[in-house]
Amino acid sequence: MGVILVHVAGDDSAPWAEELKRQAPELDARGLDAVDDPAAVEVAITWKLPHGLYRGFPNLKLIQSMAAGVDHILADPQRPAQVPVARVVDPWMGRSMVHHVTLAVLRWHRRMDWLEELRAGPTWPTGVVFDADAVRVGVLGLGHLGQAVAKAMQGLGFQAAGWSRSPKSIDGLACHHGPDGLRELAAGSSVLVCLLPLTGETAGILNAGLFELMPPGSLLVNVGRGGHLVEADLTAALDSGRLAAAALDVFGTEPLPKDHPFWADRRIYLTPHIASEINPVTATRAFVENIRRVRAGEPPIGLIDPAKGY
Ligand code: NAP
Ligand code: GLV
């Protein structure tokens, strides 16, 4: 049996290797430093392995992303093209993402930042009405996470619709696709939630042209990837009032540089890429199952299509 490489950039890989061994004691799970024979590496479970390293493992059977996204793997120009790549599919992540997006939508809808400021008065306003009918949530990406979020928004009594690459029919949900579908969705949404994978087609999709279609005072929630957002266009849309607020969990550069203007912009709800952090216990169950599958010659769960980029 080969070695299972476990690598988490900027963090300690040891707890992950330990969890793998706890759930499957027969596995020889190791961090990068402990790999003495590259030819023994059978599966690589990774978050941001430095580019160029995958090609050094000649007997690799699977690259397993330690995330729902695989952009960090596909961005390696030297990745061996014949090795399958899988993403994490874990219901735990859907629930966590739902909680995060709900928090952002309700913070904007129920004007929590304004309510907090009233304490300074103190001021007791009257006649405040929160119009839930004005909350129309458009979800970009109707995959595992996007569908969970769209359904949760409907569960809160908000209108929801979604957009995907291929045409979809989902009970009770207005589904759009293609460039015209994107424009229709944006024009009908006072909240846009980005839950797309980062690909050549989706990079920079959150831009001035899209914001311009939305009603004034809208909310943008980007929980996809930083590369989806044109940052200068966001600032302009906030300044013009087209967007009232933006909840950003992901950034072009992470950690967000200390001198980045977003830190000081109170219209931006900032979180440090924690919308749906991977859970070591539940994700490891998915890793163990995929190791079993590749060893049995079966396709892994979450197998991605490199041509599509997700
Ligand atoms: P998924 O199941 O693969 O779904 C991706 C969705 O995006 C699909 O509906 C797909 O359309 C759609 N899509 C892809 N390219 C498109 C395009 N060019 N135009 C329109 N729609 C397109 O992925 P997921 O598990 O829901 O995760 C989505 C992304 O969320 C991940 O890739 C990652 O970047 C991000 N994420 C962030 C966090 C965080 O903590 N911030 C956590 C987890 C994931 P089809 O259905 O037609 O294929
Ligand atoms: C996190 O960002 C993920 O893609 O799982």
XYZ file of C-alpha atoms in Angstrom, residues 186-293:
108
model
C -28.970 40.208 -11.552
C -31.811 42.536 -12.567
C -34.210 40.624 -10.319
C -31.904 40.269 -7.300
C -31.379 42.606 -4.366
C -28.818 40.128 -3.026
C -26.266 38.286 -5.153
C -24.441 35.352 -3.578
C -21.425 34.049 -5.485
C -20.956 30.312 -5.027
C -19.186 29.616 -8.299
C -15.919 27.770 -8.751
C -13.085 29.995 -9.984
C -12.501 29.131 -13.647
C -11.497 30.951 -16.818
C -15.204 31.652 -17.428
C -16.051 32.947 -13.959
C -12.962 35.034 -13.067
C -13.958 38.705 -12.677
C -17.681 37.940 -13.006
C -18.542 40.229 -10.069
C -17.944 43.483 -11.901
C -19.448 46.899 -12.645
C -21.574 45.562 -15.523
C -23.277 43.103 -13.177
C -23.698 45.521 -10.237
C -25.237 48.086 -12.604
C -28.140 45.702 -13.283
C -29.037 45.296 -9.605
C -31.503 47.553 -7.769
C -29.952 50.412 -5.747
C -29.017 49.510 -2.170
C -28.309 45.838 -2.944
C -26.042 43.378 -1.146
C -23.197 41.350 -2.646
C -22.049 38.192 -0.856
C -18.839 36.686 -2.220
C -18.104 33.298 -0.731
C -16.705 31.816 -3.961
C -13.147 33.009 -4.580
C -11.441 36.400 -4.471
C -10.721 36.114 -8.194
C -14.443 36.409 -8.936
C -14.495 40.039 -7.788
C -13.142 43.141 -9.517
C -12.258 45.006 -6.324
C -12.192 48.521 -7.831
C -15.685 47.958 -9.270
C -16.973 46.976 -5.838
C -15.689 50.178 -4.237
C -17.255 52.235 -7.051
C -20.601 50.426 -6.649
C -20.576 51.056 -2.884
C -19.705 54.723 -3.437
C -22.541 55.180 -5.956
C -25.062 53.426 -3.672
C -25.784 50.717 -6.218
C -24.566 48.343 -3.522
C -25.298 49.169 0.117
C -22.951 46.522 1.473
C -20.783 43.565 0.546
C -19.983 40.484 2.598
C -16.574 39.215 1.513
C -15.098 35.977 2.809
C -12.547 35.387 0.051
C -9.903 37.653 -1.448
C -7.464 37.814 -4.346
C -4.633 37.779 -1.801
C -5.112 35.788 1.405
C -4.500 36.710 4.135
C -5.869 40.093 3.079
C -2.844 42.460 3.290
C -2.840 44.639 6.424
C -2.837 47.854 4.352
C -5.752 46.792 2.106
C -8.475 49.498 2.031
C -11.246 46.899 2.583
C -10.189 46.580 6.245
C -11.299 50.146 6.971
C -14.458 50.117 4.826
C -17.404 49.627 7.206
C -19.715 48.842 4.275
C -17.792 45.611 3.807
C -18.475 42.723 6.180
C -15.073 41.018 6.269
C -14.463 37.413 7.259
C -11.175 35.485 6.892
C -12.214 32.677 4.498
C -14.234 30.844 7.125
C -17.672 30.732 5.475
C -17.465 26.966 5.308
C -14.178 25.835 6.792
C -13.456 22.211 6.127
C -14.243 19.962 9.092
C -11.372 17.522 9.790
C -13.618 14.707 11.010
C -16.316 14.771 8.329
C -13.958 15.637 5.464
C -11.608 12.824 6.474
C -14.524 10.403 6.101
C -14.795 11.601 2.490
C -11.008 11.202 2.000
C -11.038 7.640 3.377
C -13.898 6.696 1.069
C -12.105 8.149 -1.967
C -8.870 6.314 -1.084
C -10.893 3.109 -0.881
C -12.472 3.883 -4.230
